[in-house]
PDB file of C-alpha atoms in Angstrom:
ATOM      1  CA  MET A   1     126.723  24.716 139.389  1.00  0.00           C
ATOM      2  CA  PHE A   2     125.389  28.258 138.759  1.00  0.00           C
ATOM      3  CA  ILE A   3     125.587  27.560 134.880  1.00  0.00           C
ATOM      4  CA  PHE A   4     123.494  24.409 135.436  1.00  0.00           C
ATOM      5  CA  ILE A   5     120.950  26.279 137.470  1.00  0.00           C
ATOM      6  CA  VAL A   6     120.724  29.185 134.706  1.00  0.00           C
ATOM      7  CA  ALA A   7     120.551  26.734 132.061  1.00  0.00           C
ATOM      8  CA  THR A   8     117.781  24.889 133.699  1.00  0.00           C
ATOM      9  CA  LEU A   9     115.723  28.014 134.454  1.00  0.00           C
ATOM     10  CA  LEU A  10     116.274  29.182 130.618  1.00  0.00           C
ATOM     11  CA  ALA A  11     115.162  25.792 129.475  1.00  0.00           C
ATOM     12  CA  TRP A  12     111.944  25.838 131.575  1.00  0.00           C
ATOM     13  CA  ILE A  13     111.105  29.316 130.391  1.00  0.00           C
ATOM     14  CA  ALA A  14     111.581  28.262 126.758  1.00  0.00           C
ATOM     15  CA  LEU A  15     109.262  25.358 127.358  1.00  0.00           C
ATOM     16  CA  VAL A  16     106.526  27.520 129.088  1.00  0.00           C
ATOM     17  CA  ASN A  17     106.610  30.121 126.446  1.00  0.00           C
ATOM     18  CA  SER A  18     106.409  27.464 123.609  1.00  0.00           C
ATOM     19  CA  ALA A  19     103.319  26.046 125.213  1.00  0.00           C
ATOM     20  CA  PRO A  20     100.068  26.360 123.056  1.00  0.00           C
ATOM     21  CA  VAL A  21      98.128  28.725 125.203  1.00  0.00           C
ATOM     22  CA  ALA A  22      96.733  31.669 123.458  1.00  0.00           C
ATOM     23  CA  LEU A  23      95.708  29.905 120.182  1.00  0.00           C
ATOM     24  CA  THR A  24      92.389  28.545 118.981  1.00  0.00           C
ATOM     25  CA  HIS A  25      92.436  24.968 118.322  1.00  0.00           C
ATOM     26  CA  SER A  26      90.333  22.767 116.458  1.00  0.00           C
ATOM     27  CA  GLY A  27      89.923  18.986 116.932  1.00  0.00           C
ATOM     28  CA  ASP A  28      87.531  16.021 117.656  1.00  0.00           C
ATOM     29  CA  VAL A  29      85.818  15.548 120.962  1.00  0.00           C
ATOM     30  CA  THR A  30      84.805  12.449 122.603  1.00  0.00           C
ATOM     31  CA  PHE A  31      83.876  11.315 126.047  1.00  0.00           C
ATOM     32  CA  PHE A  32      85.107   8.971 128.665  1.00  0.00           C
ATOM     33  CA  PRO A  33      84.246   7.570 132.200  1.00  0.00           C
ATOM     34  CA  PRO A  34      86.443   9.707 134.489  1.00  0.00           C
ATOM     35  CA  GLY A  35      88.107   8.536 137.609  1.00  0.00           C
ATOM     36  CA  LEU A  36      91.471   9.271 138.891  1.00  0.00           C
ATOM     37  CA  GLY A  37      93.084  11.755 136.296  1.00  0.00           C
ATOM     38  CA  ALA A  38      96.741  12.560 135.619  1.00  0.00           C
ATOM     39  CA  CYS A  39      96.390  15.729 137.529  1.00  0.00           C
ATOM     40  CA  GLY A  40      95.923  13.659 140.825  1.00  0.00           C
ATOM     41  CA  LYS A  41      92.055  14.356 141.374  1.00  0.00           C
ATOM     42  CA  ILE A  42      89.115  11.855 141.342  1.00  0.00           C
ATOM     43  CA  ASN A  43      86.430  13.116 139.033  1.00  0.00           C
ATOM     44  CA  VAL A  44      82.920  11.778 138.331  1.00  0.00           C
ATOM     45  CA  ALA A  45      80.828  11.700 135.097  1.00  0.00           C
ATOM     46  CA  SER A  46      79.058  14.766 136.164  1.00  0.00           C
ATOM     47  CA  ASP A  47      82.093  16.909 136.514  1.00  0.00           C
ATOM     48  CA  LEU A  48      82.846  19.451 133.683  1.00  0.00           C
ATOM     49  CA  ILE A  49      86.367  17.883 132.984  1.00  0.00           C
ATOM     50  CA  VAL A  50      88.673  17.262 129.975  1.00  0.00           C
ATOM     51  CA  ALA A  51      91.540  15.235 129.087  1.00  0.00           C
ATOM     52  CA  VAL A  52      93.921  16.649 126.418  1.00  0.00           C
ATOM     53  CA  SER A  53      96.441  14.809 124.376  1.00  0.00           C
ATOM     54  CA  PHE A  54      99.843  13.927 125.815  1.00  0.00           C
ATOM     55  CA  GLU A  55     101.411  16.140 123.367  1.00  0.00           C
ATOM     56  CA  PHE A  56      99.616  19.281 124.549  1.00  0.00           C
ATOM     57  CA  PHE A  57      99.608  18.195 128.345  1.00  0.00           C
ATOM     58  CA  ASN A  58     103.340  17.589 128.183  1.00  0.00           C
ATOM     59  CA  GLY A  59     103.876  20.980 126.457  1.00  0.00           C
ATOM     60  CA  PHE A  60     103.357  22.447 130.023  1.00  0.00           C
ATOM     61  CA  GLY A  61     105.998  20.191 131.433  1.00  0.00           C
ATOM     62  CA  PRO A  62     106.627  16.470 131.938  1.00  0.00           C
ATOM     63  CA  GLN A  63     105.019  15.900 135.407  1.00  0.00           C
ATOM     64  CA  SER A  64     101.498  14.928 135.721  1.00  0.00           C
ATOM     65  CA  ASN A  65     100.474  16.012 139.224  1.00  0.00           C
ATOM     66  CA  GLY A  66     101.176  19.603 139.509  1.00  0.00           C
ATOM     67  CA  ASN A  67     101.515  20.327 135.755  1.00  0.00           C
ATOM     68  CA  PRO A  68     100.820  23.792 135.055  1.00  0.00           C
ATOM     69  CA  VAL A  69      98.069  22.979 132.809  1.00  0.00           C
ATOM     70  CA  CYS A  70      96.120  21.143 135.469  1.00  0.00           C
ATOM     71  CA  GLY A  71      92.940  22.888 136.527  1.00  0.00           C
ATOM     72  CA  ARG A  72      93.195  25.285 133.548  1.00  0.00           C
ATOM     73  CA  LYS A  73      89.830  26.205 132.000  1.00  0.00           C
ATOM     74  CA  ILE A  74      89.264  25.369 128.219  1.00  0.00           C
ATOM     75  CA  LYS A  75      86.085  26.838 126.466  1.00  0.00           C
ATOM     76  CA  ALA A  76      84.931  24.619 123.552  1.00  0.00           C
ATOM     77  CA  THR A  77      82.601  25.396 120.818  1.00  0.00           C
ATOM     78  CA  ALA A  78      80.856  22.757 118.656  1.00  0.00           C
ATOM     79  CA  SER A  79      79.665  23.585 115.155  1.00  0.00           C
ATOM     80  CA  GLY A  80      76.306  24.211 116.109  1.00  0.00           C
ATOM     81  CA  GLY A  81      77.422  27.002 118.441  1.00  0.00           C
ATOM     82  CA  LYS A  82      76.842  25.181 121.698  1.00  0.00           C
ATOM     83  CA  THR A  83      79.801  25.773 124.233  1.00  0.00           C
ATOM     84  CA  VAL A  84      81.062  24.318 127.359  1.00  0.00           C
ATOM     85  CA  THR A  85      83.856  25.564 129.784  1.00  0.00           C
ATOM     86  CA  VAL A  86      85.758  22.466 131.327  1.00  0.00           C
ATOM     87  CA  SER A  87      88.621  21.949 133.573  1.00  0.00           C
ATOM     88  CA  VAL A  88      91.860  20.151 132.396  1.00  0.00           C
ATOM     89  CA  GLU A  89      92.258  17.094 134.808  1.00  0.00           C
ATOM     90  CA  ASP A  90      93.756  14.407 132.681  1.00  0.00           C
ATOM     91  CA  LYS A  91      95.730  13.210 129.724  1.00  0.00           C
ATOM     92  CA  CYS A  92      94.102  11.300 126.678  1.00  0.00           C
ATOM     93  CA  ALA A  93      96.295   8.567 125.235  1.00  0.00           C
ATOM     94  CA  SER A  94      94.471   8.092 122.181  1.00  0.00           C
ATOM     95  CA  CYS A  95      93.884  11.943 121.209  1.00  0.00           C
ATOM     96  CA  ALA A  96      95.564  13.572 118.437  1.00  0.00           C
ATOM     97  CA  GLN A  97      97.302  16.905 119.441  1.00  0.00           C
ATOM     98  CA  PHE A  98      94.268  19.057 119.608  1.00  0.00           C
ATOM     99  CA  ASP A  99      91.469  16.533 120.342  1.00  0.00           C
ATOM    100  CA  LEU A 100      89.605  16.606 123.544  1.00  0.00           C
ATOM    101  CA  ASP A 101      88.237  13.778 125.726  1.00  0.00           C
ATOM    102  CA  MET A 102      85.512  15.050 128.025  1.00  0.00           C
ATOM    103  CA  SER A 103      83.376  13.650 130.887  1.00  0.00           C
ATOM    104  CA  PRO A 104      79.991  12.596 129.851  1.00  0.00           C
ATOM    105  CA  GLY A 105      78.612  15.733 131.731  1.00  0.00           C
ATOM    106  CA  ALA A 106      80.624  18.095 129.591  1.00  0.00           C
ATOM    107  CA  PHE A 107      80.054  16.240 126.319  1.00  0.00           C
ATOM    108  CA  ASP A 108      76.310  16.404 126.997  1.00  0.00           C
ATOM    109  CA  GLN A 109      76.374  20.199 126.731  1.00  0.00           C
ATOM    110  CA  LEU A 110      77.766  19.979 123.385  1.00  0.00           C
ATOM    111  CA  ALA A 111      75.646  16.974 121.957  1.00  0.00           C
ATOM    112  CA  ASP A 112      73.869  13.855 122.616  1.00  0.00           C
ATOM    113  CA  GLU A 113      76.264  10.948 123.762  1.00  0.00           C
ATOM    114  CA  ARG A 114      74.812   8.911 120.918  1.00  0.00           C
ATOM    115  CA  VAL A 115      76.777  11.026 118.433  1.00  0.00           C
ATOM    116  CA  GLY A 116      79.930   9.638 120.024  1.00  0.00           C
ATOM    117  CA  ARG A 117      82.420  11.924 118.305  1.00  0.00           C
ATOM    118  CA  LEU A 118      82.329  15.658 117.337  1.00  0.00           C
ATOM    119  CA  HIS A 119      84.415  16.864 114.574  1.00  0.00           C
ATOM    120  CA  GLY A 120      85.762  20.450 114.161  1.00  0.00           C
ATOM    121  CA  VAL A 121      85.286  21.621 117.711  1.00  0.00           C
ATOM    122  CA  THR A 122      87.256  24.921 118.315  1.00  0.00           C
ATOM    123  CA  TRP A 123      88.723  25.529 121.679  1.00  0.00           C
ATOM    124  CA  HIS A 124      91.097  27.695 123.597  1.00  0.00           C
ATOM    125  CA  LEU A 125      92.616  28.035 126.978  1.00  0.00           C
ATOM    126  CA  LEU A 126      90.912  30.663 129.245  1.00  0.00           C
TER     127      LEU A 126
END
């Protein structure tokens, strides 16, 4: 039993240490109508929230509610220099690893919604 506990603890430490936290990432940004997110909170369009890819989200652990990435802040910068700080509240099923899917309120701080998709947005966890 002791070996199982130690092995589990070491695996968890390795997983947390491998999570991409201190890096600057680049990807596309889209927007979605929020509701009940993977982190267990209900959000509305004006909330400054983001859904990250399944791959990025699950890099912090397999669980949804209570995942260590839930509530973490991300600062995103569009190519024109506009920035927004958002809170991770959901997973994005159609996102590539470093794409972000924002609430309309957050997306609006980077560009007009008529743009639809922003390319080359850089971002990092705070």
